[in-house]
Amino acid sequence: MCETESPNVQVVLNIPELLAQLEDDRALLGELLEIFKEECPPLLRSLAEAVSGKDARVVERTSHNLKGMLSTLSAPRATSAASQLEQMGRTGEMSGCRGTLTILEAEVVSLLVELENCLETAEQ
Amino acid sequence: MKILIADDERLSRHLLQKTLERAGYEVTAVENGRLAAEHLCRLDGPRLALLDWVMPELDGPEVCRLVRQQRKQVHVHIVLLTSKESKKDVVVGLESGADDYLIKPCDPEELKARLRTGLRILQLEDKLVEAREDMRFKATHDSLTSLLNRGAVMELLSRELVRTRREKASITILLGDVDHFKQVNDTYGHAVGDEVLREVAKRLLSSARSYDLVGRYGGEEFLIVLNNSDARYALARAEQIRNAVARLPVQTTRGPLAVTMSLGVLASGTEGPCSVEDILYEIDMALYAAKAAGRNCSKLVEPKFACAEPAAT
């Protein structure tokens, strides 16, 4: 699976790009995955609370942090959703927040699966 | 080479740290702008920095401005990391004092290449600073003896006199002249004369304290300024210095030569409005007196020469 993804398709995880960033360091991939598992859930929770409470400033800041993590992991679809939420928080135009948050949450779940698969493939 | 990474996002910070450690950098990684500024403003702080644009407490451009204000002695090469891509943002970043910027997430090869560019700039700066310091040394030091040259020692003496008067402290000024130096040159040649001057300079320096001034005043004349030196012991200090010069023969390529020095000594005498020129004139007179007394001795400036406050009329 690691070898078949095309970098030009809007995939959950752009594996060639990720491995290029990591300079093919598979151990580092494992470390980043652990950090992601620790950091992402509380950020998503804060984001969900901020969306419910219509706190635009926290939506912007939390989405920005998530966007940074997701783009580092070469996850274009999740990055795009986080970027949209950041924009909504910045402009205060919050009407689409809940729907985009649902998309983001689903993308993060898919991403975790893909990252685990990639790491497993790499370790074989 | 030390490098600072500042990024509040842990995952990116970890990736950058690993990438740069693998490239041989000594990495310090921090999670906010305040800590970044603290590290970069230290005298021995890193001179390469990767700063995330958006950070808590101080953002990347604010850190840049602070570092440019506070660490002026050396250049710190700062690369801003940003997801911002508009020209306006890039201009704001560069105007704040950043040297370069990279769009996140950055390609490791491009990152390392940009940092190598930064290193080249820092190396160039180091060479320029070294050349400037070399020129500054040459402009203020005598090329033969490496002592302060006449211009530098006169300027420093002038400052010390002002300070001594302001603080009502004491000062001792010595003017020493190598005895029969012309004969050394005439008999053994100027190369040996130079050897003698270098050795005398070394002996004068080693007999002075670190905060005293020792300069080459002219051909074989040396000016020594003893700061905060008790006037009562001025002559004794001059004699110590004279003995330091005369104690052992100077080893030259033409064999050992006995070298002595005569000294004119002025102790304090700084209360009045005397100029440096007036003071040196007086010490010169004392030096003549030492020569007239048979050389290899020290003579104090006669009290009649000492500067005093003008009498009230």
XYZ file of C-alpha atoms in Angstrom:
437
model
C 0.000 0.000 0.000
C 2.844 2.348 0.843
C 4.211 2.126 -2.678
C 0.972 2.500 -4.648
C -0.274 5.948 -3.621
C 0.029 8.745 -6.153
C 1.082 12.103 -4.711
C -1.227 13.999 -7.044
C -4.483 12.480 -5.845
C -6.290 13.996 -2.840
C -5.649 10.993 -0.669
C -6.078 10.563 3.058
C -2.336 10.112 3.443
C 0.268 11.049 0.839
C 2.774 8.384 1.781
C 5.582 9.195 -0.691
C 5.536 12.828 0.431
C 5.505 11.826 4.095
C 8.407 9.415 3.701
C 10.367 12.027 1.756
C 9.861 14.470 4.643
C 11.022 11.823 7.090
C 13.969 10.951 4.831
C 12.698 7.371 4.980
C 13.217 7.174 8.720
C 10.598 4.571 9.709
C 11.393 4.854 13.406
C 10.636 8.560 13.197
C 7.301 7.703 11.592
C 6.461 5.678 14.690
C 7.470 8.583 16.965
C 5.336 11.050 15.022
C 2.374 8.691 15.131
C 2.670 8.459 18.927
C 2.812 12.249 19.223
C -0.195 12.561 16.905
C -2.200 10.089 19.003
C -1.437 12.102 22.140
C -1.910 15.589 20.744
C -4.812 15.236 18.323
C -7.709 14.057 20.570
C -7.540 16.952 23.063
C -7.274 19.427 20.200
C -10.311 17.918 18.500
C -12.220 18.072 21.779
C -11.310 21.747 22.263
C -12.306 22.441 18.696
C -15.695 20.702 19.136
C -16.342 22.723 22.317
C -15.372 25.936 20.586
C -17.648 25.146 17.633
C -20.542 24.446 20.002
C -19.827 27.589 21.966
C -19.258 29.611 18.759
C -15.880 30.758 20.077
C -14.338 31.945 16.824
C -10.936 32.762 18.329
C -10.445 29.273 19.780
C -11.758 27.704 16.564
C -9.138 29.633 14.598
C -6.263 28.818 16.958
C -7.085 25.137 17.453
C -7.707 24.547 13.756
C -4.396 26.233 12.997
C -2.555 23.832 15.307
C -4.349 20.838 13.827
C -3.609 22.077 10.318
C 0.109 22.276 11.141
C 0.161 18.705 12.425
C -1.909 17.322 9.580
C 0.107 19.024 6.858
C 3.327 17.743 8.459
C 1.832 14.253 8.231
C 1.011 14.821 4.541
C -2.719 14.362 5.066
C -4.167 16.688 2.408
C -7.884 16.076 2.976
C -7.742 16.534 6.750
C -5.430 19.549 6.299
C -7.957 21.089 3.937
C -10.817 20.618 6.445
C -8.709 22.127 9.280
C -7.750 25.033 7.029
C -11.422 25.725 6.245
C -12.244 25.738 9.963
C -9.336 28.097 10.650
C -10.656 30.437 7.983
C -14.160 30.290 9.473
C -12.761 31.120 12.889
C -10.750 34.009 11.475
C -13.679 35.568 9.627
C -16.271 34.694 12.276
C -18.410 33.073 9.585
C -19.227 29.984 11.673
C -22.300 28.581 9.942
C -20.425 25.747 8.210
C -18.271 24.861 11.210
C -20.214 21.865 12.486
C -20.322 20.112 9.102
C -16.637 20.729 8.426
C -15.740 19.527 11.921
C -17.575 16.241 11.226
C -15.570 15.852 8.010
C -12.344 16.613 9.864
C -13.092 14.068 12.591
C -13.806 11.387 10.007
C -10.606 12.254 8.106
C -8.554 11.984 11.279
C -9.959 8.512 11.969
C -9.099 7.418 8.402
C -5.673 8.997 8.730
C -4.903 7.083 11.905
C -5.784 3.822 10.173
C -3.607 4.721 7.188
C -0.702 5.738 9.397
C -0.921 2.478 11.369
C -1.024 0.497 8.114
C 1.924 2.407 6.717
C 3.960 1.826 9.847
C 3.047 -1.857 9.872
C 4.049 -2.215 6.197
C 7.282 -0.400 6.902
C 8.132 -2.666 9.790
C 7.616 -5.855 7.796
C 26.693 24.431 14.825
C 23.988 25.375 17.306
C 20.488 26.019 15.997
C 17.272 27.017 17.709
C 13.888 25.657 16.642
C 10.790 27.408 17.954
C 7.430 25.879 17.166
C 4.449 25.475 19.459
C 3.262 22.463 17.495
C 5.002 19.441 18.997
C 4.855 17.155 15.984
C 6.486 19.637 13.595
C 9.039 20.558 16.241
C 10.004 16.918 16.720
C 10.322 16.328 12.976
C 12.483 19.443 12.515
C 14.653 18.501 15.470
C 15.281 14.985 14.171
C 15.968 16.217 10.636
C 18.516 18.763 11.811
C 20.186 16.503 14.362
C 20.685 13.980 11.568
C 22.300 16.779 9.546
C 24.786 17.382 12.387
C 23.270 20.431 14.085
C 23.208 20.898 17.840
C 19.504 21.579 18.293
C 17.661 23.456 21.018
C 13.899 23.169 20.559
C 11.416 25.426 22.370
C 7.650 25.781 22.237
C 7.045 29.520 22.319
C 8.413 32.857 21.161
C 9.424 34.109 24.590
C 11.750 31.159 25.162
C 13.111 31.567 21.634
C 13.952 35.231 22.295
C 15.615 34.337 25.603
C 17.891 31.792 23.930
C 18.708 33.967 20.929
C 19.485 37.102 22.966
C 22.106 35.324 25.086
C 25.708 36.212 24.304
C 26.522 32.576 23.547
C 23.096 31.821 22.090
C 22.579 30.054 18.750
C 23.264 32.086 15.617
C 20.900 30.051 13.460
C 17.173 29.961 14.145
C 14.046 28.435 12.655
C 11.010 30.273 13.995
C 7.412 29.352 13.435
C 5.373 32.396 12.465
C 2.343 31.777 14.722
C 3.378 31.067 18.308
C 2.055 31.899 21.758
C 3.505 34.801 23.796
C 5.648 36.211 20.960
C 5.160 35.348 17.310
C 8.018 34.778 14.847
C 8.236 38.374 13.532
C 8.140 39.750 17.103
C 11.033 37.476 18.080
C 12.944 38.715 15.015
C 12.476 42.346 15.999
C 13.558 41.666 19.582
C 16.675 39.769 18.536
C 17.675 42.499 16.065
C 17.290 45.119 18.818
C 19.095 43.233 21.545
C 21.797 41.155 19.886
C 23.605 43.691 17.771
C 27.154 42.409 18.201
C 26.650 39.371 16.010
C 24.275 38.439 13.260
C 21.696 35.739 13.954
C 20.442 34.096 10.772
C 16.686 33.716 11.206
C 14.439 31.645 8.970
C 10.696 32.055 9.465
C 8.497 29.005 8.993
C 5.051 29.802 7.789
C 1.991 28.394 6.159
C 1.322 31.954 5.003
C 2.089 32.308 1.344
C 0.874 35.755 0.358
C 3.454 38.316 -0.728
C 2.187 40.666 1.958
C 2.953 38.132 4.700
C 6.393 37.407 3.274
C 7.181 41.128 3.210
C 6.016 41.545 6.828
C 8.245 38.631 7.865
C 11.322 39.908 6.082
C 10.739 43.503 7.253
C 10.691 42.284 10.850
C 14.309 41.211 10.409
C 14.035 37.628 9.168
C 16.675 36.593 6.651
C 14.654 33.933 4.887
C 11.381 32.058 5.048
C 10.141 28.565 4.294
C 6.643 27.334 3.686
C 5.570 24.521 6.047
C 5.827 21.610 5.829
C 9.266 22.072 4.378
C 11.216 19.711 2.212
C 14.211 18.475 4.257
C 16.679 18.965 1.413
C 15.530 22.535 0.807
C 15.610 23.229 4.546
C 19.207 22.033 4.833
C 20.257 23.929 1.708
C 18.743 27.177 3.063
C 20.549 26.656 6.368
C 23.834 26.093 4.533
C 23.269 29.478 2.884
C 22.787 30.941 6.357
C 26.007 29.322 7.540
C 27.915 30.848 4.611
C 26.607 34.288 5.573
C 27.635 33.764 9.209
C 31.100 32.589 8.156
C 31.464 35.666 5.961
C 30.441 37.868 8.888
C 32.983 36.155 11.136
C 35.735 36.822 8.590
C 34.731 40.490 8.338
C 34.695 40.880 12.130
C 38.110 39.205 12.363
C 39.506 41.531 9.668
C 38.022 44.571 11.429
C 39.502 43.524 14.775
C 42.858 42.908 13.110
C 42.777 46.390 11.580
C 41.708 47.921 14.885
C 44.654 46.233 16.614
C 47.073 47.397 13.935
C 45.742 50.949 14.175
C 46.306 51.114 17.930
C 49.393 48.953 18.449
C 53.042 49.237 17.604
C 54.004 46.671 14.977
C 57.441 45.963 16.473
C 56.574 45.491 20.133
C 52.779 44.932 19.993
C 52.458 47.536 22.763
C 49.963 50.381 22.440
C 51.267 52.875 19.910
C 51.838 56.526 20.689
C 48.409 57.705 19.496
C 46.554 55.038 21.456
C 48.497 55.411 24.710
C 48.156 59.218 24.585
C 44.415 58.957 24.062
C 44.037 56.468 26.892
C 46.236 58.576 29.154
C 44.027 61.558 28.433
C 40.931 59.560 29.425
C 42.614 58.227 32.553
C 43.536 61.775 33.642
C 39.913 62.859 33.296
C 38.743 59.805 35.234
C 41.392 60.303 37.932
C 40.357 63.923 38.434
C 36.662 63.043 38.498
C 37.183 60.270 41.030
C 39.875 62.194 42.924
C 42.053 59.097 42.542
C 45.803 58.904 42.093
C 47.863 58.062 39.052
C 51.540 57.521 38.307
C 52.968 58.212 34.889
C 56.396 56.958 33.840
C 58.407 57.826 30.788
C 61.271 55.400 30.269
C 64.131 55.620 27.799
C 66.514 52.757 27.014
C 70.024 53.911 27.896
C 72.646 54.135 25.140
C 70.258 52.607 22.645
C 71.925 54.381 19.725
C 75.106 52.488 20.547
C 73.237 49.171 20.361
C 72.011 50.048 16.881
C 75.378 51.393 15.763
C 77.370 48.460 17.153
C 75.102 45.464 16.485
C 72.748 46.730 13.811
C 69.083 47.695 13.793
C 67.870 44.075 13.809
C 69.486 43.562 17.220
C 68.145 46.959 18.305
C 64.682 45.660 17.439
C 65.284 42.516 19.469
C 66.209 44.674 22.455
C 63.097 46.819 22.093
C 60.870 43.740 21.863
C 62.394 42.247 24.998
C 62.195 45.543 26.928
C 58.526 45.807 25.921
C 57.929 42.272 27.211
C 59.611 43.063 30.537
C 57.636 46.283 30.950
C 54.372 44.485 30.236
C 55.099 41.685 32.665
C 55.951 44.142 35.426
C 52.742 46.129 34.951
C 49.282 45.146 36.202
C 46.534 44.136 33.789
C 44.798 47.512 34.148
C 47.958 49.613 33.656
C 48.824 51.062 30.247
C 52.127 50.360 28.529
C 52.864 52.006 25.194
C 55.739 52.749 22.876
C 56.027 56.514 22.957
C 58.812 56.931 20.422
C 61.945 55.137 19.171
C 63.301 53.742 22.425
C 60.903 55.588 24.732
C 58.072 53.910 26.590
C 55.128 55.433 28.443
C 53.685 53.562 31.401
C 50.511 54.657 33.182
C 49.843 53.110 36.581
C 46.196 53.677 37.442
C 45.067 54.076 41.046
C 48.671 53.982 42.166
C 49.495 55.524 45.533
C 51.700 58.581 45.012
C 53.850 57.663 48.026
C 55.054 54.536 46.275
C 55.479 56.032 42.797
C 59.257 56.078 42.909
C 59.416 52.573 44.375
C 57.154 51.263 41.564
C 59.354 53.018 38.989
C 62.409 51.359 40.503
C 60.732 47.935 40.365
C 60.053 48.461 36.688
C 63.559 49.738 36.023
C 64.976 46.665 37.782
C 62.713 44.392 35.761
C 64.339 45.775 32.615
C 67.918 45.740 33.898
C 67.932 42.559 36.023
C 69.029 40.140 33.300
C 70.925 40.736 30.059
C 68.799 40.654 26.932
C 69.518 37.545 24.851
C 70.039 38.655 21.250
C 71.258 36.896 18.111
C 74.568 38.675 18.740
C 74.824 37.458 22.319
C 73.603 38.769 25.677
C 73.438 42.553 26.068
C 73.150 44.495 29.311
C 70.238 46.907 28.929
C 69.193 49.624 31.355
C 66.515 52.264 31.395
C 66.165 55.768 32.827
C 62.763 56.910 33.991
C 60.972 60.200 34.621
C 58.145 59.801 37.122
C 55.072 61.884 37.850
C 52.965 60.904 40.837
C 49.421 62.226 40.824
C 49.751 65.946 40.135
C 46.433 65.716 38.408
C 44.520 68.163 40.501
C 45.093 71.124 38.249
C 44.163 71.958 34.706
C 47.311 70.423 33.180
C 47.057 69.098 29.655
C 48.587 65.794 28.623
C 51.263 67.777 26.803
C 52.129 69.785 29.955
C 52.351 66.620 32.016
C 54.559 64.882 29.477
C 56.793 67.935 29.305
C 57.305 67.746 33.051
C 58.029 64.017 32.979
C 60.431 64.574 30.110
C 62.316 67.048 32.288
C 62.523 64.424 35.051
C 63.785 61.911 32.509
C 66.521 64.347 31.447
C 67.410 64.668 35.110
C 67.709 60.872 35.371
C 69.970 60.823 32.323
C 72.064 63.655 33.758
C 72.367 61.740 37.032
C 74.198 58.929 35.264
C 71.320 56.933 33.732
C 69.806 53.641 34.984
C 67.782 55.472 37.617
C 64.342 57.035 38.211
C 63.657 60.689 38.983
C 60.435 62.221 40.283
C 59.012 65.354 38.754
C 60.173 68.192 40.967
C 57.365 69.674 43.084
C 57.739 73.004 41.314
C 56.577 71.323 38.114
C 53.576 69.651 39.634
C 50.244 70.893 38.434
C 48.153 72.728 40.942
C 44.895 74.561 41.047
C 45.421 78.137 39.882
C 45.828 80.389 42.893
C 42.684 82.275 43.799
C 42.950 85.963 42.960
